[in-house]
Coordinates of N, CA and C in Angstrom, one line a residue:
A216 N 15.9 37.3 37.4 CA 16.2 35.4 37.2 C 15.7 35.6 38.6
Q217 N 15.2 36.6 39.6 CA 15.2 36.5 40.9 C 14.0 36.8 40.8
G218 N 13.7 37.4 39.9 CA 12.5 38.4 40.6 C 11.4 36.9 39.4
E219 N 12.0 35.9 38.6 CA 11.2 34.7 38.2 C 11.0 33.7 38.8
A220 N 11.9 33.4 40.2 CA 12.1 32.7 40.6 C 11.1 32.5 41.5
R221 N 10.8 34.9 42.4 CA 9.8 35.2 43.0 C 8.7 34.5 43.0
G222 N 8.6 34.6 41.4 CA 6.8 34.3 40.7 C 6.4 33.1 40.5
K223 N 7.3 32.3 40.5 CA 7.0 30.6 40.2 C 6.4 30.0 41.6
A224 N 7.3 30.8 42.6 CA 7.2 30.1 44.2 C 5.8 30.2 44.6
E225 N 5.8 32.0 44.3 CA 4.1 32.5 44.7 C 3.2 31.7 43.9
G226 N 3.9 31.7 42.2 CA 2.3 31.1 41.4 C 2.0 29.0 42.1
R227 N 3.1 28.9 42.9 CA 3.6 27.6 43.3 C 2.2 26.9 44.3
A228 N 2.7 28.5 45.8 CA 1.9 28.4 47.1 C 0.6 28.9 46.6
E229 N -0.5 29.9 45.4 CA -1.1 29.8 45.3 C -1.6 28.7 44.6
G230 N -1.2 28.0 43.8 CA -1.8 26.6 43.0 C -1.9 26.2 44.8
E231 N -0.9 25.8 45.4 CA -1.5 24.4 46.8 C -2.7 25.0 47.5
A232 N -2.6 26.6 47.7 CA -3.8 27.0 48.6 C -5.3 26.6 47.5
R233 N -5.4 26.7 46.1 CA -6.7 26.3 45.7 C -6.6 24.7 45.3
G234 N -5.8 24.1 45.8 CA -5.9 23.0 45.8 C -6.7 22.4 47.0
K235 N -6.1 22.9 48.1 CA -7.1 22.9 49.3 C -8.0 23.3 49.4
A236 N -8.2 24.2 48.8 CA -10.2 25.1 49.3 C -10.7 23.8 48.6
E237 N -10.2 23.6 47.3 CA -11.4 22.6 46.7 C -11.1 21.4 46.9
M238 N -10.3 20.5 47.8 CA -10.4 19.4 48.5 C -11.4 19.4 49.8
L239 N -11.1 20.6 50.4 CA -11.8 21.2 51.6 C -13.5 21.3 51.1
L240 N -13.3 21.6 50.1 CA -15.5 22.1 49.4 C -15.5 20.1 49.0
R241 N -15.3 19.7 48.4 CA -15.6 18.4 48.5 C -15.9 17.3 49.3
Q242 N -14.3 17.2 50.6 CA -14.9 16.9 51.5 C -16.4 17.8 52.1
L243 N -16.5 18.6 52.2 CA -17.4 19.4 53.1 C -19.0 19.2 52.0
G244 N -18.7 19.1 51.1 CA -19.7 19.3 50.3 C -20.7 17.2 50.1
R245 N -20.2 16.0 50.8 CA -19.8 15.0 51.2 C -20.1 15.1 52.6
R246 N -19.6 15.6 52.8 CA -20.5 15.1 54.4 C -21.3 16.3 55.2
F247 N -21.7 17.1 53.6 CA -22.7 18.3 54.5 C -23.9 18.3 53.0
C248 N -24.4 17.0 52.6 CA -24.8 17.1 51.2 C -25.2 18.5 49.9
G249 N -23.6 19.4 49.9 CA -23.7 20.3 49.4 C -23.1 21.3 49.8
V250 N -22.8 22.6 49.6 CA -22.0 23.7 49.8 C -22.7 24.8 49.1
P251 N -23.1 25.8 49.8 CA -23.9 26.6 49.6 C -23.1 27.6 48.7
E252 N -23.3 28.1 47.7 CA -22.6 29.6 47.1 C -21.7 30.3 47.9
P253 N -22.0 30.9 48.9 CA -21.4 32.1 50.0 C -20.4 31.1 50.3
R254 N -20.1 30.1 50.7 CA -19.6 29.1 51.7 C -18.2 28.8 51.1
R255 N -18.6 28.5 49.7 CA -17.5 28.0 48.8 C -16.9 29.1 48.3
A256 N -17.0 30.8 48.2 CA -16.3 31.5 47.3 C -16.1 32.1 48.7
Q257 N -16.4 31.4 50.5 CA -15.6 32.0 51.8 C -13.9 31.5 51.4
V258 N -15.3 30.0 51.2 CA -13.1 28.9 51.4 C -12.4 29.5 50.0
L259 N -12.4 29.2 49.0 CA -11.6 29.9 48.0 C -11.2 31.4 48.0
A260 N -11.6 32.3 48.5 CA -10.6 33.7 49.1 C -10.2 33.2 50.2
A261 N -10.5 31.9 51.5 CA -9.6 32.7 52.3 C -8.2 31.8 52.4
A262 N -7.3 32.6 53.6 CA -6.0 31.7 53.1 C -5.8 30.7 53.9
S263 N -4.3 30.1 53.7 CA -4.4 28.5 53.7 C -4.6 28.2 54.5
D264 N -4.0 28.3 56.1 CA -4.3 28.6 57.5 C -5.3 28.4 57.6
Q265 N -6.1 29.2 57.2 CA -7.7 29.2 57.6 C -8.3 28.3 56.7
V266 N -8.2 27.6 56.2 CA -8.5 26.7 55.1 C -8.3 25.2 55.7
D267 N -7.2 25.1 56.6 CA -6.2 24.8 57.3 C -7.7 24.5 58.1
A268 N -8.4 24.7 59.4 CA -8.6 24.9 60.6 C -9.6 24.6 60.2
W269 N -10.4 24.7 59.1 CA -11.6 24.1 58.7 C -11.7 22.4 58.3
A270 N -10.0 22.8 57.0 CA -10.3 20.7 57.1 C -10.4 20.1 58.3
D271 N -9.5 20.6 59.7 CA -9.6 20.2 60.7 C -11.3 20.1 61.5
A272 N -12.1 21.1 61.6 CA -13.0 21.1 62.1 C -13.9 19.8 61.7
L273 N -13.6 19.6 60.7 CA -14.3 18.5 59.4 C -14.6 18.0 60.2
F274 N -13.6 16.8 60.8 CA -14.2 16.0 61.8 C -15.0 15.8 62.2
E275 N -14.8 17.2 63.3 CA -15.9 16.6 64.2 C -17.2 17.7 64.7
A276 N -17.2 18.9 64.0 CA -18.1 19.1 63.6 C -19.5 18.4 62.7
Q277 N -21.1 19.2 63.6 CA -22.2 18.1 63.4 C -23.2 18.9 61.6
T278 N -22.6 20.5 62.1 CA -23.0 20.5 61.0 C -22.0 22.2 60.6
L279 N -22.2 22.1 59.4 CA -21.4 23.4 58.4 C -21.4 24.8 58.7
D280 N -22.1 25.6 59.6 CA -22.3 26.2 60.4 C -21.1 26.1 62.0
E281 N -21.0 24.7 62.0 CA -19.4 24.1 62.8 C -18.4 24.9 62.5
V282 N -18.8 24.4 61.1 CA -17.1 24.2 60.4 C -16.7 25.6 60.8
F283 N -17.6 26.3 59.6 CA -16.7 27.7 60.0 C -17.3 28.5 60.9
A284 N -17.5 27.7 61.9 CA -17.2 29.0 63.4 C -15.2 28.4 63.9
T285 N -15.4 27.6 63.4 CA -14.5 27.3 63.6 C -12.9 29.1 63.2
T286 N -11.8 28.7 63.8 CA -10.6 30.4 63.0 C -9.5 29.9 62.9
A287 N -9.0 30.5 62.0 CA -6.9 30.0 62.2 C -6.3 30.0 63.7
H288 N -5.7 29.9 64.1 CA -5.0 29.9 65.5 C -3.9 30.6 64.9

């Protein structure tokens, strides 16, 4: 039972992280007219706190590279 609960929690966390990454990719695509595949892969592989940092940077960045220059604290 304990292992099952842990598995469910991990699955939920992975799903939430994937959802954040997909939303960031959608926002980046709209703001910068698309996201190159290497950047897409980078977002999908990133830790949740890094995705959050990039999402925050999206508001002030003038270029896609400026977004990705931001690191999580």
